[in-house]
Amino acid sequence: MKTKLSLVTLVLLLSSMFTVKAQTLESKYGLDSAQTVMKASLYSEMVKQKNYKGAINDWRYVYNNAPKYQKSTYKNGVKIMKGMYKATKDKKYIDTLMMVYDQRIKYFGNDRRYGTGYLLGSKGKDLLAYRKKDLTAVKEAYGYLKESIKIQGKKTSASVLDQTMLASKILVENGQIQGEEVVDNYLKFVDMANERIANSKKPKTKAGYEAAKGNIENNFFAAGVADCETLSSIFTPKFEANPTDMELLNKILKLLNRQECEASELYAKVAEKKYELEPNAEAAHNLAKMFMRKKDFKKTEDYLTQAISLEENAEAKADMYFKLATIHFSQHRLVKAKANALKAISLRSNWGQPYILIGKAYASYSKKYGKDAFEHQTVYWAAVDKFIKAKKVDPDCAAEASGLIATYSKYFPNQEAAFFVGLHEGDKVTIGDWINESTTVRISK
């Protein structure tokens, strides 16, 4: 009888203890509110002084006994664990750091701004930062980061996108994930970064996503899954299984274009299929690039012409006109080369390359212009004018333009030849034929 009473007493005692413990955790201040407030004040002051060793015991009391007290318990907990790890290199502090994130998610995961998605991102970044050489930890961190992106969506921070791509690189290099997953991450993350860059009103935010985009690209291309052969091996079976999946076709073409894989067999199949299913400007342009790589200029010109007729974006149309001009120039069809270069300029006036091409076209025609050596040389005045114009409107091509100016200025007529026909430095003249340019007399030095 006495034994039975003892057992009953023990059960009641344990039950009472668990009830008290549960009530403690449910209360914001815990069982002893005075102790909670006092210890929170003590450890907070220690954290401000970066005395993490002195803060840890009082912090631990609040963390264990009043987990609902305040979010700063967890913010300071992160600082304490990182500080203690830095001082001791003891991995137990990283384990505790992960527990800090877990408990904050449990009690404050519904926070509107810093909820579960945000916290998983921070947890994944920290685990990756401290355990980068531990593949199991990297894979775990990758899981947290991917879940964070899934929850946060367009609100995903630049650093989470950046670090998820880094984790992808580490994992694919060690055979933990497939190359296709890395490719999917790359395409998704770059699109997300581009959207934030385009829509961010704060310069600092925009700069953050621009930096993240650069890191994403660097890690992707360093991961060894972006060469033409690898991309083809990944996507050929997928294309063959789903040849009418427009989302897949666009994904393949985007990557192959980015890596200049227009000469690949896969590119040809995908580009032609897309044009068959959706004969728009982009599809025609893709085919044009493919045939240009194959040096089939007749088909290139045909598809570029179709693309131009369908394209509504001025910048893209300018690019196509310039490609046409380049083809015509390579075939010495100089009149057409000039005409298309001028169309490119009309759509994108601050672009120097079309001016450079026109200048080169003039220079290449010099020996066919006029009746004698002097008239041949006058064409270089008009050519150099175009190089000067290119340099003026487009700083990006200034170096190339300057080199061409120096090269072709040497071929200007000399003083004696100009004097013989009654011309002087600075006179205004017109270069005729299809060139039809007014220019200024200059004498070779």
Coordinates of C-alpha atoms in Angstrom, one line a residue:
M1 CA 0.0 0.0 0.0
K2 CA 2.8 2.3 0.9
T3 CA 4.6 1.5 -2.4
K4 CA 1.4 2.3 -4.3
L5 CA 1.1 5.6 -2.6
S6 CA 4.7 6.4 -3.4
L7 CA 4.2 5.7 -7.1
V8 CA 1.1 7.8 -7.2
T9 CA 2.9 10.6 -5.4
L10 CA 5.8 10.4 -7.9
V11 CA 3.5 10.5 -10.9
L12 CA 1.6 13.5 -9.5
L13 CA 4.9 15.3 -8.7
L14 CA 6.3 14.7 -12.2
S15 CA 3.0 15.8 -13.7
S16 CA 3.0 18.9 -11.7
M17 CA 6.6 19.7 -12.8
F18 CA 5.8 19.3 -16.5
T19 CA 2.7 21.4 -16.0
V20 CA 4.7 24.2 -14.3
K21 CA 7.4 23.9 -17.1
A22 CA 4.7 24.2 -19.8
Q23 CA 3.1 27.2 -18.0
T24 CA 6.5 28.8 -17.7
L25 CA 7.2 28.5 -21.5
E26 CA 3.7 29.8 -22.3
S27 CA 4.3 32.9 -20.2
K28 CA 6.1 35.8 -21.8
Y29 CA 8.2 36.4 -18.7
G30 CA 8.6 32.8 -17.6
L31 CA 7.9 31.6 -14.0
D32 CA 9.9 34.4 -12.4
S33 CA 9.4 37.7 -14.3
A34 CA 11.8 39.6 -12.0
Q35 CA 14.6 37.2 -12.8
T36 CA 13.9 37.3 -16.5
V37 CA 13.9 41.1 -16.7
M38 CA 17.1 41.3 -14.6
K39 CA 19.1 38.7 -16.5
A40 CA 18.0 40.1 -19.9
S41 CA 19.2 43.5 -18.8
L42 CA 22.5 42.1 -17.6
Y43 CA 23.4 40.1 -20.6
S44 CA 22.2 42.9 -23.0
E45 CA 24.8 45.2 -21.4
M46 CA 27.5 42.6 -21.8
V47 CA 26.6 42.1 -25.5
K48 CA 26.9 45.9 -26.1
Q49 CA 30.4 45.6 -24.6
K50 CA 31.1 42.5 -26.8
N51 CA 31.8 40.5 -23.6
Y52 CA 30.1 37.4 -24.9
K53 CA 31.6 35.1 -22.3
G54 CA 30.2 37.3 -19.5
A55 CA 26.8 37.4 -21.3
I56 CA 26.3 33.7 -22.0
N57 CA 24.9 32.4 -18.6
D58 CA 22.3 35.2 -18.1
W59 CA 21.3 34.9 -21.8
R60 CA 20.9 31.1 -21.4
Y61 CA 18.5 31.6 -18.5
V62 CA 16.2 33.8 -20.6
Y63 CA 16.5 31.6 -23.6
N64 CA 15.6 28.5 -21.6
N65 CA 13.0 29.9 -19.2
A66 CA 11.3 32.7 -21.1
P67 CA 11.6 31.9 -24.8
K68 CA 8.7 34.2 -25.7
Y69 CA 10.1 37.2 -23.8
Q70 CA 11.5 39.2 -26.8
K71 CA 13.0 38.8 -30.2
S72 CA 16.2 40.4 -29.0
T73 CA 16.9 37.2 -27.1
Y74 CA 17.6 35.6 -30.4
K75 CA 19.3 38.5 -32.1
N76 CA 21.7 38.7 -29.2
G77 CA 22.0 34.9 -29.1
V78 CA 23.3 35.0 -32.7
K79 CA 25.9 37.6 -31.7
I80 CA 26.9 35.6 -28.6
M81 CA 27.3 32.3 -30.4
K82 CA 29.3 33.8 -33.2
G83 CA 31.5 35.7 -30.7
M84 CA 32.1 32.6 -28.7
Y85 CA 33.0 30.6 -31.7
K86 CA 35.4 33.2 -33.0
A87 CA 37.1 33.2 -29.6
T88 CA 37.2 29.4 -29.0
K89 CA 36.7 27.7 -32.5
D90 CA 34.5 25.3 -30.6
K91 CA 31.9 23.8 -33.0
K92 CA 29.3 23.5 -30.2
Y93 CA 28.6 27.2 -30.5
I94 CA 27.7 26.7 -34.1
D95 CA 25.3 23.9 -33.1
T96 CA 23.8 26.2 -30.5
L97 CA 23.6 29.0 -33.1
M98 CA 21.4 26.7 -35.2
M99 CA 19.2 26.0 -32.2
V100 CA 18.8 29.8 -31.6
Y101 CA 17.4 30.1 -35.2
D102 CA 15.1 27.1 -34.6
Q103 CA 13.7 28.5 -31.4
R104 CA 13.2 31.9 -32.9
I105 CA 11.3 30.4 -35.8
K106 CA 9.2 28.4 -33.3
Y107 CA 8.2 31.5 -31.2
F108 CA 8.5 34.4 -33.7
G109 CA 8.2 32.7 -37.1
N110 CA 5.1 34.6 -37.9
D111 CA 6.8 38.0 -37.7
R112 CA 5.7 39.9 -40.8
R113 CA 9.1 41.1 -41.8
Y114 CA 11.5 38.7 -40.2
G115 CA 9.5 35.5 -40.2
T116 CA 10.4 31.9 -41.0
G117 CA 11.5 32.5 -44.6
Y118 CA 13.9 35.3 -43.6
L119 CA 15.2 33.3 -40.6
L120 CA 15.8 30.2 -42.7
G121 CA 17.9 32.3 -45.1
S122 CA 20.0 33.6 -42.2
K123 CA 20.4 30.1 -40.7
G124 CA 21.5 28.7 -44.1
K125 CA 24.0 31.5 -44.7
D126 CA 25.6 31.1 -41.2
L127 CA 25.8 27.3 -41.5
L128 CA 27.4 27.6 -44.9
A129 CA 29.8 30.3 -43.7
Y130 CA 31.0 28.2 -40.7
R131 CA 30.9 24.7 -42.2
K132 CA 31.9 25.3 -45.8
K133 CA 34.3 22.3 -45.8
D134 CA 31.7 19.9 -44.3
L135 CA 29.6 18.5 -47.3
T136 CA 26.8 17.3 -45.0
A137 CA 26.5 20.8 -43.5
V138 CA 26.7 22.5 -46.9
K139 CA 23.8 20.2 -48.1
E140 CA 21.8 21.1 -44.9
A141 CA 22.5 24.8 -45.5
Y142 CA 21.5 24.5 -49.1
G143 CA 18.1 23.0 -48.0
Y144 CA 17.5 26.0 -45.6
L145 CA 18.4 28.5 -48.3
K146 CA 16.2 26.9 -50.9
E147 CA 13.3 26.8 -48.5
S148 CA 13.9 30.4 -47.7
I149 CA 13.7 31.3 -51.4
K150 CA 10.5 29.3 -51.7
I151 CA 8.9 31.2 -48.9
Q152 CA 10.3 34.7 -49.6
G153 CA 9.8 34.6 -53.3
K154 CA 10.4 38.1 -54.8
K155 CA 11.4 39.3 -51.3
T156 CA 14.4 37.0 -51.2
S157 CA 17.5 39.0 -50.2
A158 CA 20.5 39.4 -52.5
S159 CA 22.8 37.6 -50.1
V160 CA 20.5 34.5 -49.9
L161 CA 20.5 34.3 -53.7
D162 CA 24.3 34.7 -53.8
Q163 CA 25.0 32.1 -51.1
T164 CA 22.5 29.5 -52.5
M165 CA 24.4 29.7 -55.8
L166 CA 27.7 29.2 -53.9
A167 CA 26.3 26.2 -52.1
S168 CA 25.1 24.8 -55.5
K169 CA 28.6 25.1 -56.9
I170 CA 30.1 23.3 -53.9
L171 CA 27.5 20.5 -54.1
V172 CA 27.7 19.9 -57.8
E173 CA 31.5 19.9 -57.7
N174 CA 31.3 17.1 -55.1
G175 CA 28.6 15.1 -56.9
Q176 CA 25.8 15.9 -54.4
I177 CA 23.4 17.5 -56.9
Q178 CA 23.0 17.3 -60.6
G179 CA 24.2 19.9 -63.1
E180 CA 20.6 20.5 -64.2
E181 CA 19.7 21.7 -60.8
V182 CA 22.6 24.2 -60.8
V183 CA 21.4 25.5 -64.2
D184 CA 17.8 25.9 -63.0
N185 CA 19.1 27.8 -59.9
Y186 CA 21.2 30.1 -62.1
L187 CA 18.4 31.0 -64.4
K188 CA 15.9 31.5 -61.6
F189 CA 18.3 33.6 -59.4
V190 CA 19.5 35.8 -62.2
D191 CA 15.9 36.6 -63.2
M192 CA 15.1 37.4 -59.6
A193 CA 18.1 39.6 -59.3
N194 CA 17.3 41.4 -62.6
E195 CA 13.8 42.1 -61.4
R196 CA 15.0 43.6 -58.2
I197 CA 17.6 45.7 -60.0
A198 CA 15.0 47.0 -62.4
N199 CA 12.5 47.8 -59.7
S200 CA 14.6 48.9 -56.7
K201 CA 14.3 52.6 -55.9
K202 CA 17.1 52.5 -53.2
P203 CA 20.6 52.7 -54.7
K204 CA 22.0 50.6 -51.9
T205 CA 19.5 47.8 -52.6
K206 CA 20.1 48.0 -56.3
A207 CA 23.8 47.8 -55.8
G208 CA 23.4 44.8 -53.5
Y209 CA 21.5 42.8 -56.1
E210 CA 24.0 43.9 -58.9
A211 CA 26.8 42.5 -56.7
A212 CA 24.9 39.3 -56.0
K213 CA 24.2 38.8 -59.7
G214 CA 27.9 39.1 -60.5
N215 CA 28.7 36.5 -57.8
I216 CA 25.9 34.2 -59.0
E217 CA 27.3 34.3 -62.6
N218 CA 30.8 33.8 -61.4
N219 CA 29.9 30.7 -59.3
F220 CA 27.7 29.3 -62.0
F221 CA 30.4 29.4 -64.7
A222 CA 33.0 28.2 -62.2
A223 CA 30.8 25.2 -61.4
G224 CA 31.8 23.4 -64.7
V225 CA 28.2 22.9 -66.0
A226 CA 28.0 25.8 -68.4
D227 CA 30.1 24.7 -71.4
C228 CA 28.3 23.9 -74.6
E229 CA 29.0 20.2 -74.4
T230 CA 27.6 19.9 -70.8
L231 CA 24.6 22.0 -71.5
S232 CA 23.8 19.8 -74.6
S233 CA 24.2 16.6 -72.6
I234 CA 21.9 17.9 -69.9
F235 CA 19.1 19.3 -72.2
T236 CA 19.1 17.1 -75.3
P237 CA 17.2 14.3 -73.6
K238 CA 14.8 16.7 -72.0
F239 CA 14.2 18.4 -75.4
E240 CA 13.6 15.1 -77.1
A241 CA 11.2 14.1 -74.4
N242 CA 9.2 17.4 -74.5
P243 CA 9.9 19.1 -77.9
T244 CA 6.8 21.3 -77.6
D245 CA 7.4 22.6 -74.1
M246 CA 7.9 26.3 -74.7
E247 CA 9.2 27.1 -71.2
L248 CA 11.9 24.4 -71.7
L249 CA 12.8 25.7 -75.2
N250 CA 13.2 29.2 -73.9
K251 CA 15.4 28.0 -71.0
I252 CA 17.6 26.0 -73.4
L253 CA 18.0 28.9 -75.9
K254 CA 18.7 31.4 -73.1
L255 CA 21.6 29.4 -71.8
L256 CA 23.0 28.4 -75.2
N257 CA 22.9 32.0 -76.3
R258 CA 24.6 33.1 -73.2
Q259 CA 27.4 30.6 -73.8
E260 CA 27.6 31.3 -77.5
C261 CA 26.6 27.7 -78.4
E262 CA 24.8 28.7 -81.6
A263 CA 26.8 26.2 -83.6
S264 CA 25.7 23.2 -81.5
E265 CA 23.3 20.6 -82.9
L266 CA 20.9 21.1 -80.0
Y267 CA 20.7 24.9 -80.7
A268 CA 19.7 24.2 -84.3
K269 CA 16.9 21.7 -83.2
V270 CA 15.6 23.9 -80.5
A271 CA 15.7 27.2 -82.5
E272 CA 13.9 25.6 -85.4
K273 CA 11.3 24.0 -83.2
K274 CA 10.6 27.3 -81.4
Y275 CA 10.2 29.1 -84.8
E276 CA 7.8 26.4 -85.9
L277 CA 5.7 26.7 -82.8
E278 CA 6.0 30.4 -82.3
P279 CA 7.3 32.4 -85.4
N280 CA 8.1 35.6 -83.6
A281 CA 11.1 38.0 -83.7
E282 CA 13.1 36.2 -81.0
A283 CA 12.7 32.8 -82.7
A284 CA 13.8 34.2 -86.1
H285 CA 16.7 36.0 -84.5
N286 CA 17.9 32.8 -82.8
L287 CA 17.9 31.0 -86.2
A288 CA 19.8 33.9 -87.8
K289 CA 22.5 33.6 -85.1
M290 CA 22.7 29.9 -85.7
F291 CA 23.1 30.2 -89.5
M292 CA 25.6 33.1 -89.0
R293 CA 27.8 30.7 -86.9
K294 CA 27.5 28.2 -89.7
K295 CA 28.5 30.9 -92.2
D296 CA 25.3 30.4 -94.1
F297 CA 24.8 34.1 -94.8
K298 CA 21.9 33.7 -97.2
K299 CA 19.8 32.0 -94.5
T300 CA 21.1 34.4 -91.8
E301 CA 20.0 37.4 -93.9
D302 CA 16.6 35.8 -94.5
Y303 CA 15.9 35.2 -90.8
L304 CA 17.3 38.6 -89.7
T305 CA 15.0 40.3 -92.2
Q306 CA 12.0 38.3 -90.8
A307 CA 13.1 39.1 -87.2
I308 CA 13.3 42.8 -88.0
S309 CA 9.9 42.8 -89.5
L310 CA 8.5 41.2 -86.3
E311 CA 10.6 43.0 -83.7
E312 CA 9.0 45.9 -81.7
N313 CA 11.9 46.7 -79.4
A314 CA 14.1 49.5 -80.9
E315 CA 17.3 48.3 -79.2
A316 CA 16.9 44.7 -80.4
K317 CA 16.0 45.9 -83.9
A318 CA 19.1 48.1 -84.0
D319 CA 21.2 45.1 -83.1
M320 CA 19.7 43.1 -86.0
Y321 CA 20.2 45.9 -88.5
F322 CA 23.8 46.0 -87.5
K323 CA 24.2 42.3 -87.9
L324 CA 22.8 42.6 -91.4
A325 CA 25.3 45.5 -92.1
T326 CA 28.2 43.3 -90.8
I327 CA 27.2 40.5 -93.2
H328 CA 26.9 42.8 -96.2
F329 CA 30.3 44.4 -95.3
S330 CA 31.9 40.9 -95.2
Q331 CA 30.5 40.3 -98.7
H332 CA 31.7 43.7 -99.9
R333 CA 28.1 44.8 -100.5
L334 CA 29.1 48.2 -99.2
V335 CA 26.0 50.2 -100.2
K336 CA 23.7 47.8 -98.3
A337 CA 26.2 47.7 -95.4
K338 CA 25.9 51.5 -95.0
A339 CA 22.1 51.5 -95.4
N340 CA 21.6 49.0 -92.6
A341 CA 24.2 50.6 -90.4
L342 CA 22.3 53.9 -90.7
K343 CA 19.1 52.2 -89.8
A344 CA 20.8 50.8 -86.7
I345 CA 22.0 54.4 -85.8
S346 CA 18.4 55.7 -86.3
L347 CA 17.2 53.4 -83.6
R348 CA 20.2 53.7 -81.3
S349 CA 21.9 57.0 -81.9
N350 CA 24.6 56.7 -79.1
W351 CA 26.0 53.5 -80.5
G352 CA 29.5 53.9 -82.1
Q353 CA 29.9 50.5 -83.8
P354 CA 27.7 51.3 -86.8
Y355 CA 29.7 54.5 -87.4
I356 CA 32.9 52.5 -87.3
L357 CA 31.5 50.0 -89.8
I358 CA 30.5 52.8 -92.2
G359 CA 34.0 54.3 -91.9
K360 CA 35.6 50.9 -92.7
A361 CA 33.2 50.5 -95.7
Y362 CA 34.4 53.9 -97.0
A363 CA 38.0 53.0 -96.5
S364 CA 37.6 49.7 -98.3
Y365 CA 36.1 51.5 -101.3
S366 CA 38.9 54.0 -101.6
K367 CA 40.8 52.4 -104.5
K368 CA 37.5 52.2 -106.5
Y369 CA 36.6 55.9 -106.0
G370 CA 37.6 58.6 -108.5
K371 CA 40.1 58.6 -111.3
D372 CA 43.5 58.8 -109.7
A373 CA 45.5 58.2 -106.5
F374 CA 44.6 61.6 -105.1
E375 CA 40.9 61.0 -105.3
H376 CA 41.3 57.5 -103.9
Q377 CA 43.0 59.2 -100.8
T378 CA 40.2 61.7 -100.3
V379 CA 37.9 58.9 -99.2
Y380 CA 39.9 58.6 -96.0
W381 CA 38.6 62.0 -94.9
A382 CA 35.1 60.7 -94.9
A383 CA 36.1 57.4 -93.3
V384 CA 38.0 59.2 -90.4
D385 CA 34.9 61.5 -90.0
K386 CA 32.9 58.4 -89.1
F387 CA 35.5 57.1 -86.7
I388 CA 35.5 60.5 -85.0
K389 CA 31.7 60.4 -84.7
A390 CA 31.9 57.0 -83.2
K391 CA 34.3 58.1 -80.6
K392 CA 32.2 61.2 -79.8
V393 CA 28.8 59.3 -79.3
D394 CA 30.1 56.1 -77.7
P395 CA 32.9 56.0 -75.1
D396 CA 32.8 52.2 -75.2
C397 CA 34.4 52.2 -78.7
A398 CA 36.7 55.2 -78.2
A399 CA 39.9 53.1 -78.1
E400 CA 39.0 51.3 -81.3
A401 CA 38.0 54.5 -83.0
S402 CA 41.2 56.2 -81.9
G403 CA 43.3 53.4 -83.4
L404 CA 41.4 53.6 -86.7
I405 CA 41.8 57.4 -86.8
A406 CA 45.6 57.1 -86.3
T407 CA 45.8 54.3 -89.0
Y408 CA 43.8 56.0 -91.8
S409 CA 45.0 59.5 -91.2
K410 CA 48.4 58.4 -92.5
Y411 CA 46.7 57.9 -95.9
F412 CA 45.4 61.5 -96.3
P413 CA 46.8 63.3 -99.4
N414 CA 50.1 65.1 -98.9
Q415 CA 50.6 68.9 -99.2
E416 CA 51.9 68.7 -102.7
A417 CA 49.0 66.6 -104.1
A418 CA 46.4 68.9 -102.5
F419 CA 48.2 72.0 -103.8
F420 CA 48.3 70.5 -107.3
V421 CA 44.4 70.4 -107.4
G422 CA 44.0 73.7 -105.7
L423 CA 42.9 72.5 -102.2
H424 CA 44.0 73.7 -98.8
E425 CA 43.8 72.4 -95.3
G426 CA 40.3 73.1 -94.0
D427 CA 38.5 73.5 -97.3
K428 CA 35.1 71.9 -97.6
V429 CA 34.6 69.2 -100.2
T430 CA 32.1 66.5 -101.1
I431 CA 33.0 62.9 -101.6
G432 CA 30.6 61.6 -104.2
D433 CA 29.4 58.3 -105.5
W434 CA 27.4 56.2 -103.0
I435 CA 29.4 57.7 -100.2
N436 CA 27.9 61.2 -100.7
E437 CA 29.5 62.9 -97.7
S438 CA 30.6 66.5 -97.1
T439 CA 34.0 66.6 -95.4
T440 CA 37.0 68.7 -94.7
V441 CA 40.4 68.7 -96.4
R442 CA 43.2 67.4 -94.2
I443 CA 46.9 67.0 -95.1
S444 CA 48.9 64.0 -94.0
K445 CA 51.7 64.9 -91.6

